[in-house]
Structures are given as structure tokens and as C-alpha cells.
């Protein structure tokens, strides 16, 4: 919606600049999307008359013209346009003018002929595309007139109109809003209204459900012709072209008041104008010459000959105003928005009129708009207006909305007494009609959106200033529940997994049974089948997250991904109690790092079991670490049980070679490592939510750690897990962590006996309150070595 600032100032006395008005309107909710500058503000561009035009001697497409620019000496101009004739008046950019795009006009030669300026098109002047060729000025334009006077610079607001505020579709409605919010003083005057009379031989309503009020005013003796310059400029500022003085007045009043109007040629109307629904298949030719087949849902204005207009949308060519028109019937009506909207969509006709009727118009404005238009038509086209307005139907009465002051103060959280609330609302045209105890306001007819108490409270907030209302917590925070704690833990876990390079996957709860049983947790009681499945692929509830993650791996491999780390947090279902539980699924495959210039070996190493095992360990904590124990699994040749506090909570393993080959495509190689563990057990281990005795973590250590390296000799078949369990089983108070950093065996039995291996581990010790002594650390190491010898059969190598 375009709103011309100079037009707006006709109803708003203000000295504020456009930018300030735009800011105030936007803060009030009437968003100004852009401020567009129109007109011509280029010095040395004047109106000139073409005196003669001859063919350029050296160019077929150019002409050499003599023009009079009012300077007293004709200028010679070389021109390439073809749409002019001798005697036309056109814009002339004289030498020294600077055109848009920083194009400077100077005296020069074109194909050997001197040119002393440039005759201009609309586009070259920044007035829009216009027609091809030069901009032809009106014949009455005075020679030498600066173009800035013919096309004065103007600022136009591009406003976003919300559907609930049809009053903003007119300059007067925007002026009201601007005045209410401190932009200036509203200076609009109400026109005097004529008396009304019901005469069914002139106007009638046969479809009261679609039209509640219809009026006709006759104006005789009009002379149809061009509109005066001020009216043309007003319409051009909002993007409308001038047609004739009658039609231009109806458009002007519509953009002024937001009330659409229509003028019929009275000499072409036979009998009464009746508002009725069309008959099925009835033909109608619109003003643009297009013929439409109407349905019984289309509302029309018809006389004895048939439809003369589609109500609220467009007039018909049969009764349109022309130069031969001497009497008109001026229509102003109130139509049902849903009826107009339905016809506009069905017929594919969208007009400025239908746009306004679809949103609802000011009921009382029907009369004032008719009076305003009639007065302008008599002023510009002559003639005599009938003393009475012929009407059919009735206008709806005004309504009253009650407002409790205490309720407004409670909702908004501001301290405004009833008199201050009344003062704010009266700025919008509301009238107080009751006492202090119970505020009641008569709603103006242009505010159809104000129907409830809360609507008035919203207006108080807008006028008081939403930004000035401080935030307050009006509710009582609820105590944290187990569900809240579980949600917070899962959200934090997602962040940690994302930080570790994992991407979250989502798989369906309903799935096929092919792989579910293979990865179902031990003791689950089997896969849960769906009683009435939609198909084989949706026949069971998932018993494990791993099959869904493997499908995601397959899709990513097919798209060329060479490194995949995925996780999923979701429910799985089983026959035994609990019937459903939250699980965390993980999968890794592909390169550990991309190839780079520092060496190919770093990019060649593939992700393996130890990468995922190490990451899972990081999900535990120092007081209840996650450990692993070797196990057997039908689908995972290399498998480990995941343990928390000695209890099995999940599985970690490498997918079988045959299953890996089915998934690997496009030359991808390496292992596919999967894991799944119980989320509740992981949450309890971290001391959040499900643990009755949550673990508390202290501050960062202030004292240094002490490291001792041990080289252990043991049976080759002894797993590292046995070593780790032995170290942890020693339960040394000063012990902090154990890390393996080397493993070695000699197939010839020279450096290490046959059937044996050498495992090097690093033990770290720490005291939170003091620096450890060498004696303390040595004693702790001695006890750990003894435990290793007893539990894992390990000896310290000499």
C-alpha cells in the first residue's frame, strides 16, 4: 500500500520529516517497509518544444531536431527516439545537467553532428519505465518550465497493511493513526451529509445476506474530461493513472477514505439498480473488455437489462462513464466481505475495490465518502447533485465495549488510573459513555477489529508504548520433574555429541522385522509386532536404534561421504518390562581425518572400535567411569559389553564383514562400529535426574599430578579390560587414571616369550589438597602391581 507524504499532510498538520513519521508508525504497528522518492529533482532539465526534425546524414536510426527550451536560442539535439512529432513538448536535459547514474550532459558530436543536450524518456528521468521513447508532456506545458515543477519530488511510504486494519487502506486512516501516536494534529473535515430516502425504483437490495446497505446519488449536467493537475499528481503518487475526472474522483476518494465507489452512466441504466446474486451462467463484460460467466454465488448490481457491475469488484463496459456521459449515478455500498472475496478468487479479478471490501470497510464512511465524491465531481465536472441520497437497507449501529481498569493494569503490569486509560483511548476516536466504576467505550465505525475487552487493553499498550512496559514474571515456577531432568540431560548430551563430531539422525519407530531381532537387547523378550501393519516395512516396533543408523550410513555412503559419525536418541520397545526405554545409538565409519599436505598416513587411518570406545568413556565421569567387558554377539564378531558400576547397560562392537560389504558402496573401505546403551543408566551415572544420590564434582585440581609408567608382561590372550579392572579394583585413594600407550609381542620369542605380550600403561596419581610425595606414590604403585599380579597374572618387566 502506497501512502503519499504530501497527500497525508492534507489531513495531518506536522513538521516531522518522513523518516521520523515512518519510525513512529512502525513502532505503532503500521510497518513502513520503505520510503520511496518520486518526481524529478534534476537541475537544468526543462520542458522544450520540438520545432523541426530531419534525418541524420550519417545514421539511419538517428534524427536531428531543433528545439525551443525558452532560452531564446533554439538548440540542436541528436535523438534516436521515434515516438514524437514536430510540435510535441518533451523534457530536455541541458548541458551541465547530471542525470541518474551520474551521467553528465555536455555538448558533443554524435556521428559527426553536434548535439547540445538530450531529450529524455521517463526511464532516463527516474520516473519509471513509461512508454518506449521520449516522455511527451501535456500540450499546455509552458516552454522552459523546470521539470522539478512539473514532477515535484515526493516521498511515498510503502506500508504493510495487516488484514484486521482496513482503515489503514486510506490516507485519512493513516493520518488518524499518526495523530494518535504524536506525529501531529488531525485536520480532516467531515463533509455535510444529504438527507436520505428509500426508493425501490432507483435502488433495491434482493440479497440482504450479501449487502446490508446500498446508496445511489444522481448528478446531472456533468462534463467528462481530463482531471486537473493536482488530482492527476495525487493518483500518480500512489501508482494510478488518470482516466477522466469522474473516475479519478472515485479513485481519489477511495485512496482518501478507504471506501470504494463506482459511477454508472445514468443514461445507460434501465430501471432500478438492484443488488442480487447472478443467475447461473449469466454473461458479464467488465470494463477491461473481458467477458465472464457468472455463477449463483456472484453478487451483481443489475438493472432491467442485466448485470451492470460485479458488486465491490468491477464495473461493466455497458454502463461505463465516457466522454458522452452527462448524468451519472454514484454508488456507495456496504457488501459482505466473504461474498466479495469468494467472487474475486473464483473470477480471477483483483482490484483496489475488492481488496478493500474483502477486509471490511467503515460502515458510516459509506455516507461520508459519497458526499465527499459528489462535492468533488460537481467542483471538477460541473453539474448538479440531487438533494437526497437514495438508499436501500440500513447501516449497522455502533457498538460498545466495556473495559475494567483493574484488568488492564493486571494484564499490562503498568500503573495507569482510569482517567489515563480513557485519555489514551480517546486519541483513537473512542468515546467514553459510562462512569468511573465501569469504563464503557463506543467504538468508531472504522475500527471493526475492536470487539472485546482485551482488544482495548492492547490499544492501551500500543499507545502507552510497549517498549516502556518492563518485563515481569507473573507466574509461579513449577518444581522440576523427572521428565524435565531427563529432557535437560538429553539436550546436554546432544550438545556433547555434536561437539565430538557426531550428527544426529532420526529413524522411524515403525520398521521391518529383518534386523530388529539381531540387535534387540538381551532379555528383551523379542520384537513387538504391530497388529494391523500398513506393510512389511512397518510391521514391528523398533527394538534397537542400530538398524536405523545403519540405513542412514548406507544413504550417506551412496552420496559419497567418506567419514560418518551419527547418533540417535530415541525409544525402543520390547516384550519384557520396561516395555519401552530411552536408548542412545552411535555409529562410526570412514576416515578418521581427511588427507592433507602433512602426510597421507594421517588421512588414511579409518575409524575403528577404539575410537568409539574412547568417546563412550568420555560420556561417564571420574567417580563412576564407564568400563567394558568382552562378550559374544551374533551380529558383532568383535563385541564389548558397556558397564556402568559393574552393570551391563549396552553393547559396543564391529559389524560383521558380510554385513559391512552389503553397506559399503563406491569403493568405501573400513570397519563399521556401532554401539547402543541405556540412556537412563547413563543419566544416573552422571548424577542427574534418576540418581537418588547425585554425584558432586569439585573444582579443578590446584596441585600437580604424578605419573608412573609400568611395562607389564602377561598372557597374550589377557584382554586390556582385565588390566583396567585390576587397577580400579585396587581402590587406591590417590589414583586418578590409567592409560595404555604401548603393546608388543615377539613371534620369534626373543624379546618377549612366546604366548606372552608386553603392555605399557601410564598411572596418574593426584591429591586435591596437597602435593604428593614420592613415597606415597611408590607405595600406591606397589599395591596396584600386587593387584595386577593377583587379578590379571601380570608381572612387571625388568
Short mmCIF file of N, CA and C in Angstrom, two decimals, residues 47-48 50 79 81-91 119-122 125 127 130-141 147 150-151:
data_model
loop_
_atom_site.label_atom_id
_atom_site.label_comp_id
_atom_site.label_asym_id
_atom_site.label_seq_id
_atom_site.Cartn_x
_atom_site.Cartn_y
_atom_site.Cartn_z
N UNK A 47 11.17 21.84 -19.81
CA UNK A 47 10.23 21.49 -20.87
C UNK A 47 10.62 22.23 -22.15
N UNK A 48 10.71 21.52 -23.26
CA UNK A 48 11.09 22.12 -24.54
C UNK A 48 10.13 21.64 -25.62
N UNK A 50 9.60 20.70 -29.73
CA UNK A 50 10.32 20.30 -30.94
C UNK A 50 9.84 21.16 -32.09
N UNK A 79 18.72 12.79 -31.73
CA UNK A 79 17.80 11.93 -30.97
C UNK A 79 17.57 10.62 -31.70
N UNK A 81 14.90 8.51 -30.64
CA UNK A 81 13.51 8.11 -30.42
C UNK A 81 12.67 8.33 -31.68
N UNK A 82 11.56 7.62 -31.77
CA UNK A 82 10.69 7.72 -32.94
C UNK A 82 9.24 8.04 -32.58
N UNK A 83 8.93 8.21 -31.28
CA UNK A 83 7.53 8.34 -30.87
C UNK A 83 7.05 9.78 -30.79
N UNK A 84 7.81 10.75 -31.29
CA UNK A 84 7.42 12.15 -31.19
C UNK A 84 7.05 12.68 -32.58
N UNK A 85 6.48 13.89 -32.57
CA UNK A 85 6.21 14.63 -33.83
C UNK A 85 6.54 16.08 -33.59
N UNK A 86 6.75 16.80 -34.65
CA UNK A 86 7.05 18.22 -34.54
C UNK A 86 5.89 18.93 -33.83
N UNK A 87 6.21 19.75 -32.86
CA UNK A 87 5.21 20.45 -32.06
C UNK A 87 5.04 19.85 -30.68
N UNK A 88 5.50 18.61 -30.48
CA UNK A 88 5.39 17.98 -29.15
C UNK A 88 6.31 18.69 -28.16
N UNK A 89 5.89 18.61 -26.90
CA UNK A 89 6.72 19.16 -25.82
C UNK A 89 7.30 17.99 -25.02
N UNK A 90 8.60 18.06 -24.80
CA UNK A 90 9.34 16.94 -24.18
C UNK A 90 10.32 17.49 -23.16
N UNK A 91 10.81 16.64 -22.23
CA UNK A 91 11.85 17.06 -21.30
C UNK A 91 13.19 17.18 -22.04
N UNK A 119 17.14 14.98 -25.23
CA UNK A 119 15.71 14.84 -24.94
C UNK A 119 15.52 13.50 -24.21
N UNK A 120 14.64 13.49 -23.19
CA UNK A 120 14.64 12.39 -22.21
C UNK A 120 13.37 11.56 -22.25
N UNK A 121 13.54 10.30 -21.86
CA UNK A 121 12.43 9.38 -21.63
C UNK A 121 12.10 9.36 -20.14
N UNK A 122 11.00 8.69 -19.79
CA UNK A 122 10.62 8.56 -18.37
C UNK A 122 11.70 7.81 -17.59
N UNK A 125 14.75 9.82 -16.67
CA UNK A 125 14.49 10.81 -15.62
C UNK A 125 14.23 10.17 -14.26
N UNK A 127 11.55 8.28 -13.63
CA UNK A 127 10.10 8.29 -13.39
C UNK A 127 9.45 6.95 -13.69
N UNK A 130 7.63 3.77 -18.16
CA UNK A 130 6.85 4.54 -19.11
C UNK A 130 6.73 3.83 -20.46
N UNK A 131 6.40 4.58 -21.50
CA UNK A 131 6.30 4.01 -22.84
C UNK A 131 7.65 4.11 -23.54
N UNK A 132 7.79 3.38 -24.63
CA UNK A 132 9.03 3.44 -25.40
C UNK A 132 9.20 4.84 -26.00
N UNK A 133 10.42 5.35 -25.90
CA UNK A 133 10.70 6.65 -26.49
C UNK A 133 10.63 7.78 -25.50
N UNK A 134 10.48 9.01 -26.02
CA UNK A 134 10.51 10.20 -25.19
C UNK A 134 9.25 10.32 -24.33
N UNK A 135 9.38 11.05 -23.22
CA UNK A 135 8.23 11.39 -22.39
C UNK A 135 7.54 12.60 -23.02
N UNK A 136 6.33 12.43 -23.51
CA UNK A 136 5.58 13.52 -24.15
C UNK A 136 4.80 14.26 -23.07
N UNK A 137 5.08 15.56 -22.93
CA UNK A 137 4.44 16.37 -21.89
C UNK A 137 3.09 16.90 -22.40
N UNK A 138 2.18 17.28 -21.50
CA UNK A 138 0.89 17.84 -21.92
C UNK A 138 1.09 19.07 -22.81
N UNK A 139 0.20 19.26 -23.77
CA UNK A 139 0.35 20.39 -24.72
C UNK A 139 0.37 21.76 -24.04
N UNK A 140 -0.34 21.89 -22.91
CA UNK A 140 -0.42 23.19 -22.24
C UNK A 140 0.81 23.52 -21.41
N UNK A 141 1.79 22.63 -21.37
CA UNK A 141 3.00 22.86 -20.58
C UNK A 141 3.77 24.06 -21.11
N UNK A 147 11.55 20.87 -14.95
CA UNK A 147 10.79 19.62 -14.77
C UNK A 147 10.51 19.34 -13.30
N UNK A 150 7.10 20.41 -12.76
CA UNK A 150 6.09 19.54 -13.36
C UNK A 150 5.98 18.22 -12.63
N UNK A 151 7.13 17.73 -12.15
CA UNK A 151 7.16 16.47 -11.41
C UNK A 151 7.89 16.72 -10.09
#
